[in-house]
């Protein structure tokens, strides 16, 4: 069973009927995709490209127009499959009057965690999401970053094999976003399969093993992150203390071997790295 | 399965208790019932206790019906619009379990509403009873008597009646796409159920001249909609204005149970096909 992919989608199509005349809108167009186990898989694409619809179909929340799919080798409607997945939807809303701990306990009970394990599972999930201290506050008082983190805690409280995160960092500041990135890394180290939908391409690049890019409901690119990003014909060398004379000598040496220097400039750090270095503490 | 339904119902109940709409309707109904006390002299010749009971039971049903249509619709659409339903339904929670949790949570709130208002009506009737009895004795007429058991039976029947309305609202909500549509169509279904006795009486009248089509339409109406007017026996139960046939209350309870099972089955079936 374990050699089967975490998610397998075959020739999946989803049409929505919109307007009074029922005009057909194709959200997912003959999509075939296989997400292997034990990896962080990024599902990317612009707004309206069909990412969330694909996930909803796979999770059994929306029926497909045509095509087939399995979740951990099972029909997605089966309780066996659902008990082994965790899901954080985009911009989640939770019952504001519950405390974070009560919410996670509620989700643990719905996910089939044994009664004698509920408290321990809740503590573990809150700890993983760095929400232990804020666990006794009402959800209505949480910041956006904390809402996402408590959403993550409810998604993992039953120790699922597959965790689906739809825009987990939407609206979260870089510090909160980095914290969520660390949580994803921690879950990968525990052997979980994580499917990540995100617009934060920098984060996707850092945490994902494989990515798929969708556009207008179709799959336009799929592969290992290093393979799809590497420019095989170009190399990059970082040099310290490069004088004009040394540069000229290097260029001549490379030229004698048939290589050409395309660009010489100073490496830049990302704005996100700079921000995170300057703003070290979380305001949550 | 029962555990999941219980937990969804529990959270639904707690959420509903925090709704301002519930507090507003509860206060409005209580004010209406209390407001009938100073107006008791305008009893239209039917007796003070009957006047107070009529207004009280009327307020209970009117505001209870509004709550029974709006509350489940609000709770159902709130969870769908806010994506809480996505989070819950991605777990090993069946759609039927989710809907039944919503039903029992809403119905429990209506239980609080019904028994709280019935308690208030009971207190008013019991406080006024000695004066009314003394006046009746002075006039040498048979005094009315407030039955506490009858009050409880009436509250139970009203709770069941409101349960049928909640299930109707959830059935409409399972098919509809908007909150407003659910409230409008749900209210119309309640009105039809409240008036279905007219169709029953017409069909039972041997002198009524009806075309086959009309007879068929009336027959269908009586089969589709539950007769909510049939639960309107508060005065008889509480004040003993007329005799209640033995087995009437249990027969109404059984009928309500059958309707609840049927309507909830249809609602769960419709909700399974719904896109979230």
XYZ file of C-alpha atoms in Angstrom:
560
model
C 0.000 0.000 0.000
C 2.847 2.413 0.898
C 4.232 2.429 -2.655
C 1.021 4.010 -3.891
C 1.224 7.800 -4.284
C -0.250 10.052 -1.619
C -2.499 11.619 -4.232
C -3.126 10.251 -7.694
C -5.197 12.210 -10.206
C -6.050 10.825 -13.635
C -7.513 12.974 -16.412
C -9.469 15.113 -13.933
C -11.896 17.699 -15.294
C -14.204 20.031 -13.405
C -16.776 22.306 -15.018
C -18.854 24.854 -13.114
C -22.113 26.243 -14.425
C -22.277 29.986 -13.890
C -24.995 32.555 -14.438
C -28.656 32.087 -15.229
C -27.892 30.521 -18.601
C -25.565 28.004 -16.997
C -22.494 28.949 -19.008
C -19.808 26.304 -18.559
C -16.622 27.406 -16.832
C -13.796 24.851 -16.887
C -11.818 25.099 -13.646
C -9.723 21.945 -14.072
C -8.875 20.661 -17.527
C -7.806 17.015 -17.986
C -5.307 17.135 -15.120
C -3.075 14.140 -14.449
C -0.855 14.317 -11.412
C 0.898 11.957 -9.019
C 2.128 13.231 -5.659
C 4.669 10.871 -4.066
C 4.734 10.114 -0.350
C 7.136 11.626 2.161
C 7.774 14.827 0.222
C 6.737 18.457 0.360
C 4.879 19.076 -2.871
C 4.158 22.606 -4.083
C 1.073 23.229 -6.181
C 1.503 26.620 -7.789
C -0.346 28.847 -10.171
C -2.121 32.178 -10.468
C -5.473 32.893 -8.835
C -8.281 30.932 -10.494
C -5.953 28.383 -12.090
C -7.747 25.459 -10.443
C -5.396 24.612 -7.544
C -7.958 24.910 -4.752
C -10.653 23.235 -6.857
C -8.308 20.299 -7.504
C -7.624 19.952 -3.790
C -11.333 20.194 -2.951
C -12.144 17.478 -5.469
C -9.414 15.213 -4.142
C -10.639 15.790 -0.572
C -14.164 14.835 -1.626
C -15.620 18.295 -0.980
C -16.576 18.969 -4.600
C -17.588 16.317 -7.157
C -15.500 15.985 -10.319
C -17.083 16.310 -13.760
C -14.895 13.480 -15.059
C -11.689 11.666 -14.252
C -10.524 9.564 -11.337
C -8.433 10.153 -8.248
C -7.280 8.369 -5.093
C -6.101 9.570 -1.724
C -3.464 7.358 -0.054
C -4.641 4.563 -2.337
C -8.282 4.860 -1.212
C -11.413 6.507 -2.509
C -11.357 10.013 -0.996
C -14.862 9.536 0.396
C -13.764 6.589 2.512
C -13.340 7.181 6.260
C -9.983 5.290 6.080
C -8.546 7.940 3.782
C -10.067 10.914 5.574
C -8.790 9.790 8.961
C -5.253 9.926 7.551
C -5.307 13.429 6.093
C -5.166 16.882 7.605
C -6.434 19.953 5.782
C -5.973 23.669 6.302
C -8.175 25.657 3.885
C -7.296 29.095 2.574
C -8.152 31.912 5.015
C -9.694 29.586 7.580
C -12.338 30.784 10.016
C -12.859 28.961 13.261
C -15.427 29.301 16.017
C -14.405 32.554 17.682
C -15.799 31.684 21.092
C -13.714 28.527 21.535
C -10.199 28.731 22.921
C -7.427 27.444 20.694
C -7.108 24.366 22.907
C -10.866 23.681 22.770
C -10.817 24.011 18.987
C -7.951 21.539 18.609
C -9.639 19.127 21.048
C -12.886 19.418 19.063
C -11.047 18.587 15.831
C -9.221 15.706 17.540
C -12.562 14.194 18.543
C -13.984 14.614 15.043
C -10.845 13.060 13.560
C -11.285 9.904 15.604
C -8.490 10.368 18.160
C -9.101 7.921 21.044
C -10.572 9.599 24.148
C -7.565 8.764 26.307
C -5.220 10.294 23.696
C -7.109 13.536 23.045
C -5.325 15.650 25.677
C -1.843 14.437 24.742
C -2.530 14.824 21.006
C -3.848 18.348 21.592
C -0.730 19.323 23.570
C 1.559 17.911 20.870
C -0.265 19.733 18.068
C -0.247 23.026 19.980
C 3.456 22.622 20.663
C 4.247 21.893 17.022
C 2.357 25.046 16.033
C 4.036 27.079 18.810
C 0.590 27.811 20.242
C 0.933 26.254 23.691
C 0.960 29.605 25.499
C -1.868 31.102 23.450
C -3.908 27.883 23.597
C -6.120 29.132 26.417
C -7.064 32.365 24.630
C -10.229 32.614 22.570
C -9.776 32.176 18.819
C -11.547 35.524 18.298
C -8.557 37.310 19.861
C -5.953 35.706 17.580
C -3.909 37.553 14.954
C -3.926 36.280 11.375
C -0.644 34.437 11.891
C -1.957 32.759 15.017
C -5.150 31.747 13.191
C -3.052 30.025 10.548
C -0.949 28.318 13.198
C -3.984 27.069 15.149
C -5.351 25.938 11.772
C -2.192 23.930 11.305
C -2.543 22.475 14.800
C -6.096 21.277 14.074
C -4.878 19.773 10.792
C -2.159 17.675 12.430
C -3.752 16.791 15.784
C -4.648 13.258 14.639
C -1.129 12.622 13.295
C -2.167 12.355 9.617
C 0.041 10.892 6.908
C -0.911 13.550 4.389
C -1.283 17.241 5.198
C -2.854 19.587 2.647
C -2.174 23.275 3.215
C -3.986 25.786 1.013
C -2.238 29.162 1.201
C -1.031 28.663 4.791
C 0.894 31.944 4.732
C -1.735 34.160 3.078
C -1.857 37.502 4.859
C 0.832 36.490 7.343
C 3.894 38.719 7.892
C 7.357 37.357 6.979
C 8.155 36.369 10.569
C 4.924 34.361 10.880
C 5.458 32.992 7.408
C 8.936 31.775 8.356
C 7.483 30.098 11.468
C 4.984 28.239 9.303
C 7.830 27.258 6.968
C 9.676 25.760 9.954
C 6.556 23.805 10.924
C 6.367 22.376 7.424
C 10.019 21.341 7.645
C 9.374 19.718 11.043
C 6.472 17.743 9.617
C 8.561 16.584 6.685
C 11.204 15.343 9.118
C 8.485 13.245 10.732
C 7.907 11.567 7.378
C 4.673 13.319 6.471
C 3.574 14.102 2.940
C 2.717 17.773 2.595
C 0.881 19.377 -0.284
C 1.389 23.115 -0.252
C -0.538 25.659 -2.292
C 1.123 29.028 -2.028
C 1.823 32.278 -3.806
C 5.006 32.810 -1.810
C 7.364 31.401 -4.389
C 10.445 32.065 -2.254
C 9.047 29.896 0.513
C 7.929 27.201 -1.904
C 11.453 27.120 -3.315
C 12.881 26.696 0.194
C 10.597 23.973 1.513
C 9.321 21.984 -1.473
C 10.920 18.867 -2.932
C 8.739 18.847 -6.053
C 6.436 21.384 -7.638
C 3.622 21.433 -10.165
C 2.535 24.624 -11.897
C -1.043 24.976 -13.115
C -2.476 27.557 -15.465
C -6.099 27.779 -16.638
C -6.837 24.388 -15.153
C -3.980 22.627 -16.936
C -0.667 21.295 -15.693
C 2.117 23.275 -17.368
C 5.166 22.073 -15.418
C 5.966 19.294 -12.962
C 9.189 18.030 -11.483
C 11.836 18.109 -8.754
C 12.513 21.676 -7.612
C 16.254 21.479 -8.431
C 15.603 20.047 -11.887
C 12.999 22.599 -12.910
C 14.947 25.611 -11.598
C 18.504 24.732 -12.650
C 19.895 26.437 -15.802
C 22.041 23.548 -16.968
C 24.143 25.503 -19.477
C 25.152 28.295 -17.094
C 27.399 28.176 -13.997
C 27.796 30.605 -11.123
C 31.038 31.217 -9.222
C 31.205 33.433 -6.130
C 34.540 35.155 -5.632
C 35.869 37.291 -2.804
C 38.501 40.067 -3.361
C 38.159 40.256 -7.140
C 40.438 43.056 -8.436
C 40.127 44.404 -12.009
C 43.366 42.645 -12.925
C 42.205 39.344 -11.440
C 38.912 39.676 -13.253
C 40.649 40.298 -16.595
C 42.938 37.298 -16.038
C 39.981 35.079 -15.139
C 38.036 36.150 -18.200
C 41.030 35.460 -20.466
C 41.552 32.050 -18.888
C 37.892 31.111 -19.319
C 37.911 32.458 -22.878
C 40.886 30.261 -23.763
C 38.701 27.263 -22.826
C 35.791 28.427 -24.936
C 33.736 29.780 -22.008
C 32.320 33.313 -21.865
C 31.559 35.417 -18.816
C 27.932 36.551 -19.129
C 27.582 38.700 -16.041
C 29.668 39.939 -13.133
C 27.835 41.597 -10.244
C 27.435 41.537 -6.479
C 25.187 38.805 -5.046
C 21.996 40.105 -3.430
C 20.254 38.770 -0.386
C 16.477 38.537 -0.614
C 14.360 41.242 0.969
C 12.647 38.525 2.995
C 16.005 37.371 4.431
C 16.942 40.974 5.267
C 13.551 41.588 6.915
C 13.729 38.403 8.945
C 17.241 39.240 10.119
C 16.159 42.727 11.212
C 12.828 41.700 12.766
C 13.701 38.711 14.858
C 10.784 38.565 17.275
C 7.216 37.586 16.485
C 4.595 40.148 17.369
C 2.102 37.363 17.974
C -20.817 8.384 14.443
C -22.907 9.443 17.475
C -19.842 10.919 19.118
C -19.130 13.137 16.087
C -22.777 14.222 15.863
C -22.698 15.038 19.585
C -19.567 17.181 19.283
C -20.849 19.085 16.248
C -24.192 19.620 18.012
C -22.435 20.814 21.147
C -20.354 23.419 19.310
C -23.412 24.458 17.245
C -25.400 24.918 20.469
C -22.656 27.005 22.082
C -22.288 29.129 18.953
C -26.038 29.663 18.677
C -26.291 30.750 22.318
C -23.876 33.549 21.494
C -25.956 34.851 18.583
C -27.474 38.267 19.195
C -30.473 37.215 17.136
C -31.406 34.579 19.725
C -31.103 37.043 22.599
C -33.127 39.609 20.627
C -35.992 37.200 19.863
C -35.971 35.778 23.390
C -36.229 39.264 24.884
C -38.869 40.310 22.354
C -40.999 37.241 23.065
C -40.566 37.694 26.836
C -41.546 41.370 26.529
C -44.598 40.378 24.482
C -45.653 37.808 27.096
C -45.042 40.158 30.026
C -46.774 42.957 28.120
C -49.948 40.886 28.003
C -50.297 41.097 31.810
C -51.318 44.786 32.007
C -53.610 44.239 28.999
C -55.409 41.278 30.584
C -58.584 43.290 31.168
C -59.043 43.323 27.366
C -59.851 39.641 27.292
C -62.587 39.819 24.637
C -64.922 38.010 27.026
C -62.888 34.791 26.933
C -61.523 34.941 30.436
C -58.268 36.360 31.720
C -56.253 33.144 31.856
C -57.295 32.159 28.346
C -56.258 35.607 27.092
C -52.863 35.360 28.795
C -52.341 31.794 27.558
C -53.379 32.715 23.989
C -50.959 35.613 23.791
C -48.160 33.664 25.454
C -48.483 30.592 23.271
C -48.897 32.779 20.188
C -45.673 34.652 20.984
C -43.887 31.379 21.656
C -44.892 29.947 18.292
C -44.402 33.144 16.270
C -40.929 34.026 17.552
C -39.992 30.355 17.870
C -40.869 29.783 14.202
C -38.780 32.779 13.097
C -35.873 31.456 15.151
C -36.383 27.893 13.879
C -36.087 29.064 10.253
C -33.346 31.681 10.609
C -31.038 30.035 13.171
C -30.223 26.769 11.318
C -29.934 28.667 8.024
C -27.541 31.133 9.645
C -25.464 28.400 11.284
C -25.321 26.277 8.123
C -24.404 29.127 5.756
C -22.065 30.658 8.332
C -19.988 27.488 8.342
C -20.083 27.131 4.556
C -19.263 30.796 3.830
C -16.512 30.949 6.429
C -14.992 27.671 5.219
C -15.341 26.034 8.645
C -17.396 23.375 6.873
C -14.421 22.656 4.578
C -12.191 22.001 7.576
C -14.736 19.736 9.246
C -15.885 17.825 6.154
C -12.300 17.051 5.137
C -12.132 15.022 8.367
C -13.796 11.612 8.694
C -17.109 13.396 9.249
C -20.001 12.359 7.008
C -22.164 15.040 5.473
C -25.172 13.491 7.193
C -23.370 13.625 10.542
C -22.542 17.286 9.958
C -26.146 18.158 9.127
C -27.535 16.125 12.040
C -25.087 17.899 14.355
C -26.414 21.235 13.078
C -29.981 20.014 13.598
C -29.525 18.797 17.161
C -27.511 21.893 18.138
C -30.210 24.227 16.757
C -33.012 22.124 18.225
C -31.356 22.196 21.653
C -31.305 26.006 21.478
C -35.005 25.975 20.595
C -35.539 23.689 23.585
C -34.015 26.368 25.831
C -36.168 28.999 24.083
C -39.371 26.947 24.385
C -38.979 25.831 27.982
C -37.774 29.266 29.162
C -40.793 31.014 27.629
C -43.183 28.273 28.768
C -41.781 28.744 32.262
C -42.516 32.470 32.035
C -46.050 31.840 30.746
C -46.561 29.275 33.527
C -45.418 31.718 36.218
C -47.804 34.399 34.913
C -50.731 31.961 34.740
C -50.033 30.525 38.215
C -49.647 34.010 39.740
C -52.947 35.169 38.238
C -54.828 31.902 38.946
C -55.837 32.600 42.612
C -57.452 35.963 41.681
C -59.303 34.438 38.747
C -60.476 31.467 40.845
C -61.669 33.812 43.628
C -63.651 35.861 41.095
C -65.161 32.715 39.574
C -66.153 31.425 43.049
C -67.778 34.779 43.827
C -69.753 34.542 40.588
C -70.496 30.867 41.347
C -69.069 29.623 38.060
C -66.629 26.753 37.516
C -63.122 28.211 37.998
C -60.395 27.530 35.427
C -57.419 25.510 36.583
C -53.810 25.760 35.370
C -52.272 22.348 34.785
C -48.495 22.215 35.287
C -48.367 18.799 33.606
C -50.352 20.294 30.707
C -47.828 23.144 30.494
C -44.995 20.641 30.244
C -46.851 18.596 27.608
C -47.547 21.765 25.631
C -43.887 22.816 25.820
C -42.860 19.370 24.599
C -45.278 19.561 21.646
C -44.096 23.066 20.739
C -40.484 21.927 20.896
C -41.320 19.051 18.541
C -43.193 21.424 16.235
C -40.191 23.777 16.160
C -37.970 20.744 15.534
C -40.006 19.986 12.403
C -39.508 23.600 11.278
C -35.732 23.373 11.907
C -35.588 20.190 9.825
C -37.594 21.877 7.028
C -35.183 24.845 7.078
C -32.206 22.480 6.876
C -33.829 20.607 3.985
C -34.305 23.864 2.075
C -30.791 24.976 3.087
C -29.316 21.732 1.729
C -30.773 22.506 -1.686
C -30.494 26.307 -1.770
C -27.424 28.357 -2.543
C -28.127 31.448 -0.465
C -29.149 32.260 3.081
C -31.950 34.572 1.914
C -33.473 31.910 -0.358
C -33.410 29.430 2.535
C -35.162 31.854 4.871
C -37.829 32.860 2.309
C -38.611 29.331 1.078
C -38.316 27.915 4.607
C -40.851 30.495 5.855
C -43.209 29.619 3.002
C -42.937 25.922 3.889
C -43.796 26.754 7.506
C -46.806 28.812 6.367
C -47.981 25.971 4.130
C -47.581 23.500 6.999
C -49.516 25.805 9.297
C -52.385 26.020 6.786
C -52.448 22.407 5.608
C -55.420 21.699 7.910
C -57.582 23.681 5.455
C -56.709 21.178 2.722
C -57.402 18.281 5.102
C -60.798 19.727 6.093
C -61.719 20.390 2.457
C -60.877 16.827 1.441
C -62.815 15.439 4.400
C -65.908 17.532 3.551
C -68.266 15.361 1.471
C -70.123 18.468 0.261
C -67.008 20.095 -1.226
C -67.125 20.204 -5.039
C -63.588 19.598 -6.295
C -62.140 18.738 -9.680
C -59.912 15.653 -9.858
C -56.878 17.890 -10.371
C -57.728 20.033 -7.351
C -58.462 16.973 -5.221
C -55.100 15.487 -6.266
C -53.264 18.738 -5.501
C -54.892 18.990 -2.070
C -54.156 15.324 -1.335
C -50.509 15.847 -2.300
C -50.294 18.948 -0.112
C -51.589 17.039 2.895
C -49.019 14.319 2.284
C -46.030 16.617 1.741
C -46.519 19.171 4.495
C -46.921 18.234 8.159
C -49.996 19.678 9.868
C -48.379 22.066 12.331
C -51.752 23.452 13.405
C -52.473 20.066 14.961
C -49.958 20.862 17.725
C -52.008 23.887 18.769
C -53.759 22.358 21.777
C -52.150 24.504 24.473
C -55.361 25.890 25.974
C -56.892 22.439 26.197
C -53.800 20.976 27.842
C -53.048 23.858 30.197
C -56.474 25.291 31.055
C -58.633 22.248 30.356
C -60.965 24.301 28.139
C -62.062 21.109 26.407
C -61.263 17.437 26.733
C -58.084 16.052 25.235
C -58.684 12.619 23.771
C -56.533 9.951 25.408
C -53.369 9.328 23.450
C -53.496 12.691 21.617
C -50.157 13.909 22.978
C -48.349 10.631 22.352
C -49.907 10.419 18.876
C -48.661 13.942 18.074
C -45.209 13.072 19.436
C -45.088 9.966 17.234
C -46.232 11.922 14.189
C -43.533 14.562 14.839
C -40.891 11.845 15.198
C -41.897 10.307 11.859
C -41.788 13.708 10.132
C -38.418 14.530 11.706
C -36.880 11.266 10.507
C -38.301 11.663 6.986
C -37.363 15.336 6.533
C -33.873 14.859 7.994
C -33.306 11.845 5.750
C -34.199 13.976 2.706
C -32.022 16.850 3.969
C -29.009 14.563 4.501
C -29.483 13.013 1.039
C -29.623 16.464 -0.587
C -26.635 17.742 1.415
C -24.477 14.799 0.279
C -24.713 16.075 -3.290
C -24.003 19.678 -2.439
C -20.788 21.425 -3.477
C -19.112 23.018 -0.464
